[in-house]
Each structure stands twice: as C-alpha cells, then as structure tokens.
C-alpha cells in the first residue's frame, strides 16, 4: 500500500509538540506539611503497654516460695487438680 504525501512535513508536526519548555516560575503554590495525630485511645494503649513492659516477667517471691516448698517436701498437688487443669486446657483449645 502506498501513502502519498511528504512524510517530512508530517514528522515535523509531531516533533513540534515534543518541544515543551519547563515552567520556571510557579507562583501561589505552596507545599503542605504532613501532620500526624494520635487518638486518645492510641495514647491510652501506649501508656498501658509501657506499664506492662515495666512489670517483671518472673515473680521472684512466687519462685522462692515454690523452691522452699519443693526442697522441704511440702509441695503437694492433688491428682484431681492436675486432671482438672488438663481437661480445662483441652476444652479451651477445642472451642
């Protein structure tokens, strides 16, 4: 298929549109600053989390008490209590 015409003129028209100058002066345009706001619920959560982190993971007095009972031979647990704990843990995981 042959298209008649001068292709250099057609290409020249397309090349004229490519020459776009950069805008140097932009007046009245100001950038907005980013802001952040923390809700009161999030602040309460942060405060509670900080308090929890300050509490020790191991209760030393409880550990000492258990060590004394175990070393003196007075640490006794009934088999019914053990069975009850096992059953309750099993049922909690199933639900």
PDB file of C-alpha atoms in Angstrom:
ATOM      1  CA  UNK A   1       0.000   0.000   0.000  1.00  0.00           C
ATOM      2  CA  UNK A   2       1.341   3.417  -0.897  1.00  0.00           C
ATOM      3  CA  UNK A   3       0.526   6.575   1.060  1.00  0.00           C
ATOM      4  CA  UNK A   4       1.040   9.738  -0.995  1.00  0.00           C
ATOM      5  CA  UNK A   5       2.443  12.866   0.607  1.00  0.00           C
ATOM      6  CA  UNK A   6       5.509  14.362   2.117  1.00  0.00           C
ATOM      7  CA  UNK A   7       6.423  12.438   5.284  1.00  0.00           C
ATOM      8  CA  UNK A   8       8.982  15.016   6.438  1.00  0.00           C
ATOM      9  CA  UNK A   9       6.172  17.569   6.951  1.00  0.00           C
ATOM     10  CA  UNK A  10       4.126  15.059   8.930  1.00  0.00           C
ATOM     11  CA  UNK A  11       7.096  14.159  11.141  1.00  0.00           C
ATOM     12  CA  UNK A  12       7.862  17.860  11.613  1.00  0.00           C
ATOM     13  CA  UNK A  13       4.359  18.439  13.003  1.00  0.00           C
ATOM     14  CA  UNK A  14       4.862  15.687  15.587  1.00  0.00           C
ATOM     15  CA  UNK A  15       8.311  16.974  16.566  1.00  0.00           C
ATOM     16  CA  UNK A  16       6.956  20.479  17.248  1.00  0.00           C
ATOM     17  CA  UNK A  17       4.734  19.074  20.004  1.00  0.00           C
ATOM     18  CA  UNK A  18       7.714  17.467  21.743  1.00  0.00           C
ATOM     19  CA  UNK A  19       9.372  20.826  22.470  1.00  0.00           C
ATOM     20  CA  UNK A  20       7.781  21.858  25.728  1.00  0.00           C
ATOM     21  CA  UNK A  21       9.521  24.360  27.945  1.00  0.00           C
ATOM     22  CA  UNK A  22       9.906  23.815  31.644  1.00  0.00           C
ATOM     23  CA  UNK A  23       7.833  26.052  33.883  1.00  0.00           C
ATOM     24  CA  UNK A  24      10.282  28.214  35.819  1.00  0.00           C
ATOM     25  CA  UNK A  25       8.063  30.453  37.869  1.00  0.00           C
ATOM     26  CA  UNK A  26       5.285  28.872  39.844  1.00  0.00           C
ATOM     27  CA  UNK A  27       3.517  31.433  41.971  1.00  0.00           C
ATOM     28  CA  UNK A  28       0.874  30.803  44.565  1.00  0.00           C
ATOM     29  CA  UNK A  29       1.711  27.145  45.001  1.00  0.00           C
ATOM     30  CA  UNK A  30       2.828  26.156  48.475  1.00  0.00           C
ATOM     31  CA  UNK A  31       3.523  22.657  49.714  1.00  0.00           C
ATOM     32  CA  UNK A  32       1.525  21.369  52.626  1.00  0.00           C
ATOM     33  CA  UNK A  33       3.310  19.930  55.613  1.00  0.00           C
ATOM     34  CA  UNK A  34       2.495  16.420  56.747  1.00  0.00           C
ATOM     35  CA  UNK A  35       0.885  16.163  60.136  1.00  0.00           C
ATOM     36  CA  UNK A  36       0.072  13.247  62.386  1.00  0.00           C
ATOM     37  CA  UNK A  37      -2.458  12.997  65.137  1.00  0.00           C
ATOM     38  CA  UNK A  38      -2.684  10.197  67.673  1.00  0.00           C
ATOM     39  CA  UNK A  39      -6.101   9.361  69.052  1.00  0.00           C
ATOM     40  CA  UNK A  40      -6.728   9.283  72.785  1.00  0.00           C
ATOM     41  CA  UNK A  41      -7.368   5.541  72.527  1.00  0.00           C
ATOM     42  CA  UNK A  42      -3.912   5.023  70.983  1.00  0.00           C
ATOM     43  CA  UNK A  43      -2.347   7.169  73.717  1.00  0.00           C
ATOM     44  CA  UNK A  44      -4.067   5.059  76.372  1.00  0.00           C
ATOM     45  CA  UNK A  45      -2.801   1.920  74.656  1.00  0.00           C
ATOM     46  CA  UNK A  46       0.760   3.274  74.635  1.00  0.00           C
ATOM     47  CA  UNK A  47       0.527   4.103  78.327  1.00  0.00           C
ATOM     48  CA  UNK A  48      -0.799   0.638  79.185  1.00  0.00           C
ATOM     49  CA  UNK A  49       1.861  -1.050  77.078  1.00  0.00           C
ATOM     50  CA  UNK A  50       4.574   0.949  78.829  1.00  0.00           C
ATOM     51  CA  UNK A  51       3.214  -0.099  82.239  1.00  0.00           C
ATOM     52  CA  UNK A  52       3.069  -3.771  81.207  1.00  0.00           C
ATOM     53  CA  UNK A  53       6.656  -3.667  79.951  1.00  0.00           C
ATOM     54  CA  UNK A  54       7.827  -2.395  83.340  1.00  0.00           C
ATOM     55  CA  UNK A  55       6.331  -5.379  85.175  1.00  0.00           C
ATOM     56  CA  UNK A  56       8.857  -8.224  85.506  1.00  0.00           C
ATOM     57  CA  UNK A  57       8.086 -11.469  83.688  1.00  0.00           C
ATOM     58  CA  UNK A  58       9.054 -13.606  86.690  1.00  0.00           C
ATOM     59  CA  UNK A  59       7.555 -13.074  90.110  1.00  0.00           C
ATOM     60  CA  UNK A  60      10.620 -13.674  92.280  1.00  0.00           C
ATOM     61  CA  UNK A  61       8.681 -14.083  95.547  1.00  0.00           C
ATOM     62  CA  UNK A  62       6.462 -16.770  93.998  1.00  0.00           C
ATOM     63  CA  UNK A  63       9.510 -18.631  92.656  1.00  0.00           C
ATOM     64  CA  UNK A  64      11.246 -18.530  96.066  1.00  0.00           C
ATOM     65  CA  UNK A  65       8.090 -19.806  97.775  1.00  0.00           C
ATOM     66  CA  UNK A  66       7.817 -22.726  95.329  1.00  0.00           C
ATOM     67  CA  UNK A  67      11.533 -23.555  95.730  1.00  0.00           C
ATOM     68  CA  UNK A  68      11.159 -23.680  99.512  1.00  0.00           C
ATOM     69  CA  UNK A  69       8.102 -25.938  99.318  1.00  0.00           C
ATOM     70  CA  UNK A  70       9.764 -28.250  96.811  1.00  0.00           C
ATOM     71  CA  UNK A  71      13.064 -28.503  98.713  1.00  0.00           C
ATOM     72  CA  UNK A  72      11.305 -29.123 102.060  1.00  0.00           C
ATOM     73  CA  UNK A  73       8.994 -31.745 100.539  1.00  0.00           C
ATOM     74  CA  UNK A  74       5.778 -29.868 101.315  1.00  0.00           C
ATOM     75  CA  UNK A  75       4.900 -29.199  97.674  1.00  0.00           C
ATOM     76  CA  UNK A  76       1.931 -31.471  97.008  1.00  0.00           C
ATOM     77  CA  UNK A  77      -0.583 -31.279  94.213  1.00  0.00           C
ATOM     78  CA  UNK A  78      -3.662 -33.482  94.113  1.00  0.00           C
ATOM     79  CA  UNK A  79      -4.153 -35.636  91.043  1.00  0.00           C
ATOM     80  CA  UNK A  80      -7.691 -34.247  90.708  1.00  0.00           C
ATOM     81  CA  UNK A  81      -6.323 -30.714  90.340  1.00  0.00           C
ATOM     82  CA  UNK A  82      -3.908 -31.868  87.644  1.00  0.00           C
ATOM     83  CA  UNK A  83      -6.701 -33.693  85.788  1.00  0.00           C
ATOM     84  CA  UNK A  84      -8.993 -30.668  86.031  1.00  0.00           C
ATOM     85  CA  UNK A  85      -6.306 -28.397  84.573  1.00  0.00           C
ATOM     86  CA  UNK A  86      -5.586 -30.799  81.714  1.00  0.00           C
ATOM     87  CA  UNK A  87      -9.273 -31.121  80.833  1.00  0.00           C
ATOM     88  CA  UNK A  88      -9.907 -27.375  81.050  1.00  0.00           C
ATOM     89  CA  UNK A  89      -6.899 -26.601  78.809  1.00  0.00           C
ATOM     90  CA  UNK A  90      -8.026 -29.240  76.318  1.00  0.00           C
ATOM     91  CA  UNK A  91     -11.577 -27.850  76.208  1.00  0.00           C
ATOM     92  CA  UNK A  92     -10.343 -24.245  75.887  1.00  0.00           C
ATOM     93  CA  UNK A  93      -8.307 -25.137  72.794  1.00  0.00           C
ATOM     94  CA  UNK A  94     -11.189 -27.007  71.161  1.00  0.00           C
ATOM     95  CA  UNK A  95     -13.661 -24.124  71.458  1.00  0.00           C
TER      96      UNK A  95
END
